[in-house]
Amino acid sequence: MQSGLSFSTADLAQTRFAVSPMWEVVTSFRLLAQDEEPPLHRRWAEQVRPRLAHAGLDRGWLAELVPAGGYLADFLNPTPATPFPSLTTELEAIRRTSPERLRTELGMLAAERDRDPSPRFRILAEAPEAALEKVAAEIEAYWELALAPYWDRIRRLLEADVFHRARQVAEHGSAHVLNELHDSVRWDDGTLRLVRRHCALTRDQAGSGLLLVPSAFAWPRVLTRSVAPDPPQLAYPARGIGNLWEPRATTSPDAVAAVLGRSRTMLLTELDTPSSTTRLARHSGLSAAGVSQHLTALRNAGLVTAHRSGRSVLYARTALADALLAPAGD
């Protein structure tokens, strides 16, 4: 199957990039819903799946709205107004979804599954305002468990993709960049064509321009959103995904320990993977109280972030800490 999105000069002029937290929510949740272990994201999935199961998020609202394959409810991916919107901003747009649009998209989801609407679908259709609050709350919980501890790493990957392609536009033009997005995307004489795609992307289904959204979790495919009067959206795999979860090389611990102290440096090194105080104490040989004290100091210095996971807290390194630990010359 092949679909085509025609472009005028004005459409090309309105083509832009954005990094969307909600696209990462939807694509990562869909990836976790699949039966097969995702090879590129195995290290991340092995850490996240137990947290989601413990919190019941693998069988909640998102599980109803984000199936492992097929149609995705478009209201979950509102059009970003800026290149780097916050999750809070996108959740506010989701809460403002009109009841009519919500019922239409729920009907499309139910029809694709060839079964009667689920109880959650009926609640969304009959009491949309209250139900959307529950959806937003669950998205926030999912974000805190599955994405927030890794967001510095993911965001840098996505921002690097945007900056790279922006330079390519300046040097080679939009047509060159559109041809380089994915092997199923082709620019052909004023038309963007999607080859081997099950869903169509045509200008009569959406507004002017085009929004290009790099994603860490869309691989190996591209995903689309066409809802008039918004510009069409195309989420594509960001460059460098293969290295996203690789353990990071660090500089000599002695050099950093001379500044931070040996215990805090050891904890930062351990936090290449987000961890709890209990796990860090077990791996480092420090007492839980000592680990907690060091983490508080590191958090106050902007070197770690804390994210609630049930009764425990997950700590993660920040971009500042990664830069501190990076080998000289990186």
Short mmCIF file of C-alpha atoms in Angstrom, two decimals:
data_model
loop_
_atom_site.label_atom_id
_atom_site.label_comp_id
_atom_site.label_asym_id
_atom_site.label_seq_id
_atom_site.Cartn_x
_atom_site.Cartn_y
_atom_site.Cartn_z
CA MET A 1 0.00 0.00 0.00
CA GLN A 2 1.19 3.55 -0.77
CA SER A 3 -0.28 6.89 0.27
CA GLY A 4 0.78 10.38 -0.70
CA LEU A 5 0.80 13.75 1.06
CA SER A 6 0.90 16.58 -1.46
CA PHE A 7 2.87 19.74 -0.70
CA SER A 8 2.49 23.32 -1.82
CA THR A 9 5.20 25.92 -1.28
CA ALA A 10 3.28 27.04 1.82
CA ASP A 11 3.18 23.48 3.18
CA LEU A 12 6.95 23.17 2.84
CA ALA A 13 7.40 26.51 4.56
CA GLN A 14 5.27 25.25 7.48
CA THR A 15 7.12 21.95 7.89
CA ARG A 16 8.73 21.80 11.33
CA PHE A 17 10.18 19.45 13.96
CA ALA A 18 9.07 18.85 17.55
CA VAL A 19 10.08 16.57 20.43
CA SER A 20 6.87 15.25 22.00
CA PRO A 21 6.75 13.54 25.42
CA MET A 22 3.34 12.04 24.55
CA TRP A 23 4.66 10.38 21.39
CA GLU A 24 7.28 8.72 23.62
CA VAL A 25 4.55 7.64 26.06
CA VAL A 26 2.44 6.09 23.30
CA THR A 27 5.25 4.44 21.33
CA SER A 28 7.01 3.06 24.42
CA PHE A 29 3.78 1.67 25.89
CA ARG A 30 2.93 0.04 22.55
CA LEU A 31 6.39 -1.51 22.43
CA LEU A 32 5.94 -2.99 25.93
CA ALA A 33 2.51 -4.36 24.94
CA GLN A 34 4.01 -6.54 22.23
CA ASP A 35 4.66 -10.21 22.91
CA GLU A 36 8.22 -10.24 21.59
CA GLU A 37 11.01 -8.64 23.59
CA PRO A 38 12.15 -5.47 21.78
CA PRO A 39 15.80 -6.09 20.85
CA LEU A 40 16.90 -2.43 20.79
CA HIS A 41 15.15 -1.64 24.06
CA ARG A 42 15.61 -4.90 25.98
CA ARG A 43 17.76 -3.34 28.71
CA TRP A 44 15.14 -0.65 29.34
CA ALA A 45 12.15 -3.01 29.08
CA GLU A 46 13.60 -5.48 31.57
CA GLN A 47 13.81 -2.70 34.16
CA VAL A 48 10.44 -1.10 33.41
CA ARG A 49 8.08 -4.05 32.96
CA PRO A 50 8.18 -5.23 36.60
CA ARG A 51 7.46 -1.68 37.82
CA LEU A 52 4.44 -1.34 35.55
CA ALA A 53 3.06 -4.75 36.52
CA HIS A 54 3.48 -3.92 40.22
CA ALA A 55 1.59 -0.64 39.71
CA GLY A 56 -1.11 -2.29 37.57
CA LEU A 57 -0.34 -0.01 34.62
CA ASP A 58 -0.09 -2.94 32.22
CA ARG A 59 -3.87 -3.43 32.54
CA GLY A 60 -5.26 0.08 32.98
CA TRP A 61 -6.51 2.90 30.77
CA LEU A 62 -3.41 2.99 28.57
CA ALA A 63 -3.70 -0.73 27.91
CA GLU A 64 -7.18 -0.06 26.52
CA LEU A 65 -6.18 2.97 24.42
CA VAL A 66 -2.77 1.84 23.13
CA PRO A 67 -3.04 -1.64 21.56
CA ALA A 68 0.05 -3.57 20.51
CA GLY A 69 -0.80 -2.93 16.86
CA GLY A 70 -3.22 -1.11 14.61
CA TYR A 71 -4.97 2.20 15.14
CA LEU A 72 -3.85 4.55 17.92
CA ALA A 73 -6.29 7.02 19.46
CA ASP A 74 -5.23 10.34 17.94
CA PHE A 75 -6.29 12.43 20.95
CA LEU A 76 -3.29 11.01 22.82
CA ASN A 77 -0.94 12.87 20.48
CA PRO A 78 -2.06 16.51 20.40
CA THR A 79 -0.17 18.81 18.05
CA PRO A 80 2.80 20.38 19.90
CA ALA A 81 2.62 24.17 19.80
CA THR A 82 6.37 24.51 20.40
CA PRO A 83 9.43 22.48 19.39
CA PHE A 84 9.93 21.12 22.93
CA PRO A 85 6.59 20.98 24.79
CA SER A 86 6.35 19.64 28.33
CA LEU A 87 4.32 16.61 29.31
CA THR A 88 2.14 18.91 31.43
CA THR A 89 1.26 21.02 28.38
CA GLU A 90 0.38 17.97 26.31
CA LEU A 91 -1.76 16.51 29.10
CA GLU A 92 -3.73 19.75 29.26
CA ALA A 93 -4.46 19.39 25.53
CA ILE A 94 -5.61 15.79 26.10
CA ARG A 95 -7.96 16.93 28.88
CA ARG A 96 -9.53 19.39 26.41
CA THR A 97 -10.46 16.67 23.90
CA SER A 98 -14.01 17.22 22.73
CA PRO A 99 -16.59 14.53 23.61
CA GLU A 100 -17.50 14.15 19.93
CA ARG A 101 -13.95 13.47 18.86
CA LEU A 102 -13.38 11.15 21.79
CA ARG A 103 -16.45 9.06 20.91
CA THR A 104 -15.40 8.89 17.25
CA GLU A 105 -11.92 7.62 18.05
CA LEU A 106 -13.17 5.14 20.65
CA GLY A 107 -15.54 3.80 18.00
CA MET A 108 -12.63 3.34 15.61
CA LEU A 109 -10.65 1.47 18.26
CA ALA A 110 -13.60 -0.79 19.10
CA ALA A 111 -14.34 -1.48 15.42
CA GLU A 112 -10.75 -2.49 14.75
CA ARG A 113 -10.86 -4.95 17.63
CA ASP A 114 -14.20 -6.28 16.35
CA ARG A 115 -15.83 -6.39 19.76
CA ASP A 116 -18.23 -4.40 21.90
CA PRO A 117 -16.85 -1.32 23.66
CA SER A 118 -15.13 -2.11 26.96
CA PRO A 119 -16.40 -0.66 30.28
CA ARG A 120 -13.61 1.95 30.20
CA PHE A 121 -14.62 2.97 26.67
CA ARG A 122 -18.20 3.45 27.85
CA ILE A 123 -17.04 5.57 30.79
CA LEU A 124 -14.93 7.72 28.44
CA ALA A 125 -17.91 8.18 26.12
CA GLU A 126 -20.48 8.88 28.84
CA ALA A 127 -18.39 10.95 31.29
CA PRO A 128 -15.44 12.21 29.22
CA GLU A 129 -14.23 14.99 31.51
CA ALA A 130 -13.86 12.79 34.60
CA ALA A 131 -12.50 9.85 32.59
CA LEU A 132 -9.88 11.98 30.82
CA GLU A 133 -8.65 13.08 34.26
CA LYS A 134 -8.09 9.41 35.08
CA VAL A 135 -6.30 8.84 31.76
CA ALA A 136 -4.05 11.84 32.41
CA ALA A 137 -3.28 10.63 35.95
CA GLU A 138 -2.32 7.22 34.63
CA ILE A 139 -0.10 8.77 31.96
CA GLU A 140 1.68 10.75 34.68
CA ALA A 141 2.18 7.55 36.70
CA TYR A 142 3.50 5.73 33.63
CA TRP A 143 5.84 8.61 32.85
CA GLU A 144 7.27 8.59 36.36
CA LEU A 145 7.97 4.84 36.27
CA ALA A 146 8.94 4.23 32.65
CA LEU A 147 10.34 7.43 31.14
CA ALA A 148 11.21 10.13 33.68
CA PRO A 149 14.27 8.30 35.10
CA TYR A 150 15.65 8.01 31.56
CA TRP A 151 14.36 11.27 30.10
CA ASP A 152 17.68 13.13 30.10
CA ARG A 153 19.16 10.37 27.97
CA ILE A 154 16.13 10.09 25.66
CA ARG A 155 15.70 13.85 25.26
CA ARG A 156 19.33 14.33 24.26
CA LEU A 157 18.94 11.69 21.56
CA LEU A 158 15.79 13.35 20.19
CA GLU A 159 17.18 16.88 20.36
CA ALA A 160 20.36 15.77 18.60
CA ASP A 161 18.21 14.32 15.80
CA VAL A 162 16.28 17.60 15.42
CA PHE A 163 19.44 19.72 15.34
CA HIS A 164 21.09 17.38 12.82
CA ARG A 165 18.12 17.47 10.47
CA ALA A 166 17.73 21.22 10.85
CA ARG A 167 21.32 21.60 9.62
CA GLN A 168 20.54 19.23 6.77
CA VAL A 169 17.57 21.38 5.75
CA ALA A 170 19.79 24.46 5.74
CA GLU A 171 22.53 22.73 3.71
CA HIS A 172 20.56 20.46 1.35
CA GLY A 173 16.90 21.49 1.49
CA SER A 174 13.71 19.90 2.82
CA ALA A 175 13.42 17.29 0.06
CA HIS A 176 16.77 15.76 1.02
CA VAL A 177 15.77 15.53 4.69
CA LEU A 178 12.37 13.99 3.94
CA ASN A 179 14.07 11.32 1.82
CA GLU A 180 16.41 10.49 4.71
CA LEU A 181 13.76 9.99 7.43
CA HIS A 182 12.98 6.29 6.88
CA ASP A 183 13.18 3.68 4.15
CA SER A 184 9.36 3.76 3.82
CA VAL A 185 9.25 7.54 3.27
CA ARG A 186 9.93 8.98 -0.17
CA TRP A 187 9.78 12.53 -1.56
CA ASP A 188 8.59 12.50 -5.16
CA ASP A 189 7.87 15.64 -7.18
CA GLY A 190 6.04 17.61 -4.49
CA THR A 191 4.51 14.60 -2.75
CA LEU A 192 5.61 12.75 0.38
CA ARG A 193 4.88 9.07 -0.17
CA LEU A 194 4.62 6.38 2.50
CA VAL A 195 5.38 2.97 1.02
CA ARG A 196 4.20 -0.30 2.64
CA ARG A 197 2.02 1.58 5.12
CA HIS A 198 -1.42 0.41 6.26
CA CYS A 199 -2.70 3.86 7.16
CA ALA A 200 -3.09 6.64 4.62
CA LEU A 201 -1.63 10.12 5.00
CA THR A 202 -3.32 12.55 2.65
CA ARG A 203 -3.80 16.30 2.65
CA ASP A 204 -7.63 16.11 2.73
CA GLN A 205 -7.46 14.44 6.18
CA ALA A 206 -5.33 17.14 7.81
CA GLY A 207 -4.30 20.78 7.75
CA SER A 208 -1.39 22.51 6.07
CA GLY A 209 2.29 21.94 6.74
CA LEU A 210 3.87 18.85 8.32
CA LEU A 211 5.08 18.08 11.83
CA LEU A 212 8.06 15.72 12.03
CA VAL A 213 8.54 14.03 15.42
CA PRO A 214 11.67 11.98 16.16
CA SER A 215 11.00 9.06 18.50
CA ALA A 216 13.18 6.72 20.51
CA PHE A 217 10.53 3.99 20.48
CA ALA A 218 8.87 4.16 17.04
CA TRP A 219 11.51 1.89 15.45
CA PRO A 220 11.31 0.04 13.12
CA ARG A 221 8.36 1.90 11.57
CA VAL A 222 6.92 5.37 11.14
CA LEU A 223 3.61 6.37 12.73
CA THR A 224 1.21 9.02 11.49
CA ARG A 225 -1.56 11.26 12.76
CA SER A 226 -4.01 13.02 10.43
CA VAL A 227 -6.69 15.08 12.16
CA ALA A 228 -8.07 18.22 10.53
CA PRO A 229 -7.43 21.11 10.99
CA ASP A 230 -4.09 20.16 12.60
CA PRO A 231 -1.03 19.60 10.42
CA PRO A 232 -0.28 15.93 9.76
CA GLN A 233 2.25 14.38 12.11
CA LEU A 234 4.87 11.80 11.21
CA ALA A 235 6.75 10.11 14.05
CA TYR A 236 9.96 8.45 12.83
CA PRO A 237 12.87 6.58 14.47
CA ALA A 238 15.53 9.01 15.71
CA ARG A 239 19.15 8.59 14.70
CA GLY A 240 21.40 6.71 17.13
CA ILE A 241 18.75 4.55 18.81
CA GLY A 242 21.08 1.54 18.74
CA ASN A 243 23.35 3.19 21.31
CA LEU A 244 20.63 4.63 23.54
CA TRP A 245 20.83 2.03 26.31
CA GLU A 246 24.50 1.12 26.06
CA PRO A 247 26.42 1.59 29.33
CA ARG A 248 28.33 4.84 29.15
CA ALA A 249 32.07 5.08 29.33
CA THR A 250 33.25 7.14 32.28
CA THR A 251 36.38 9.03 33.14
CA SER A 252 38.75 7.80 35.83
CA PRO A 253 36.76 7.62 39.10
CA ASP A 254 39.77 8.98 40.97
CA ALA A 255 39.55 12.32 39.16
CA VAL A 256 35.89 12.81 40.07
CA ALA A 257 36.37 11.37 43.57
CA ALA A 258 38.91 14.10 44.27
CA VAL A 259 36.05 16.59 43.89
CA LEU A 260 32.95 14.70 45.07
CA GLY A 261 34.41 12.06 47.34
CA ARG A 262 34.76 8.37 46.64
CA SER A 263 31.33 7.26 47.92
CA ARG A 264 29.37 9.80 45.91
CA THR A 265 31.40 9.07 42.81
CA MET A 266 30.73 5.36 43.22
CA LEU A 267 26.99 6.02 43.53
CA LEU A 268 26.98 8.20 40.40
CA THR A 269 28.77 5.46 38.48
CA GLU A 270 26.18 2.90 39.65
CA LEU A 271 23.39 5.18 38.44
CA ASP A 272 24.08 4.47 34.79
CA THR A 273 20.88 2.49 35.42
CA PRO A 274 18.21 4.18 37.62
CA SER A 275 18.19 2.51 41.03
CA SER A 276 16.62 2.62 44.46
CA THR A 277 18.40 3.37 47.72
CA THR A 278 18.14 -0.30 48.75
CA ARG A 279 19.73 -1.57 45.56
CA LEU A 280 22.50 1.05 45.70
CA ALA A 281 23.26 0.11 49.30
CA ARG A 282 23.45 -3.57 48.35
CA HIS A 283 25.80 -2.93 45.42
CA SER A 284 28.00 -0.31 47.05
CA GLY A 285 28.40 -1.81 50.51
CA LEU A 286 27.27 1.46 52.09
CA SER A 287 24.46 1.63 54.63
CA ALA A 288 21.02 2.63 53.37
CA ALA A 289 21.15 5.72 55.58
CA GLY A 290 24.55 6.67 54.14
CA VAL A 291 23.34 6.18 50.57
CA SER A 292 20.28 8.32 51.28
CA GLN A 293 22.44 11.11 52.71
CA HIS A 294 24.77 11.09 49.69
CA LEU A 295 21.85 11.02 47.23
CA THR A 296 20.28 14.04 48.92
CA ALA A 297 23.53 15.96 48.48
CA LEU A 298 23.84 14.86 44.85
CA ARG A 299 20.24 15.80 44.18
CA ASN A 300 20.74 19.25 45.71
CA ALA A 301 23.74 19.70 43.40
CA GLY A 302 21.67 18.82 40.33
CA LEU A 303 23.54 15.56 39.68
CA VAL A 304 20.65 13.13 40.28
CA THR A 305 16.86 13.19 40.02
CA ALA A 306 14.33 11.27 42.11
CA HIS A 307 11.22 9.51 40.78
CA ARG A 308 8.53 7.80 42.84
CA SER A 309 8.07 4.07 42.16
CA GLY A 310 5.39 2.68 44.50
CA ARG A 311 6.78 2.83 48.03
CA SER A 312 10.35 3.36 46.88
CA VAL A 313 12.13 6.09 44.94
CA LEU A 314 14.24 5.62 41.82
CA TYR A 315 17.30 7.82 41.43
CA ALA A 316 18.78 8.66 38.05
CA ARG A 317 21.81 10.58 36.83
CA THR A 318 21.26 13.95 35.17
CA ALA A 319 22.90 15.27 32.01
CA LEU A 320 25.21 17.32 34.25
CA ALA A 321 26.40 14.15 36.01
CA ASP A 322 26.90 12.37 32.69
CA ALA A 323 29.05 15.27 31.49
CA LEU A 324 31.06 15.16 34.72
CA LEU A 325 31.73 11.45 34.33
CA ALA A 326 32.39 11.50 30.58
CA PRO A 327 35.95 10.71 29.47
CA ALA A 328 38.03 13.76 28.58
CA GLY A 329 37.47 14.78 24.97
CA ASP A 330 33.88 13.45 24.73
#
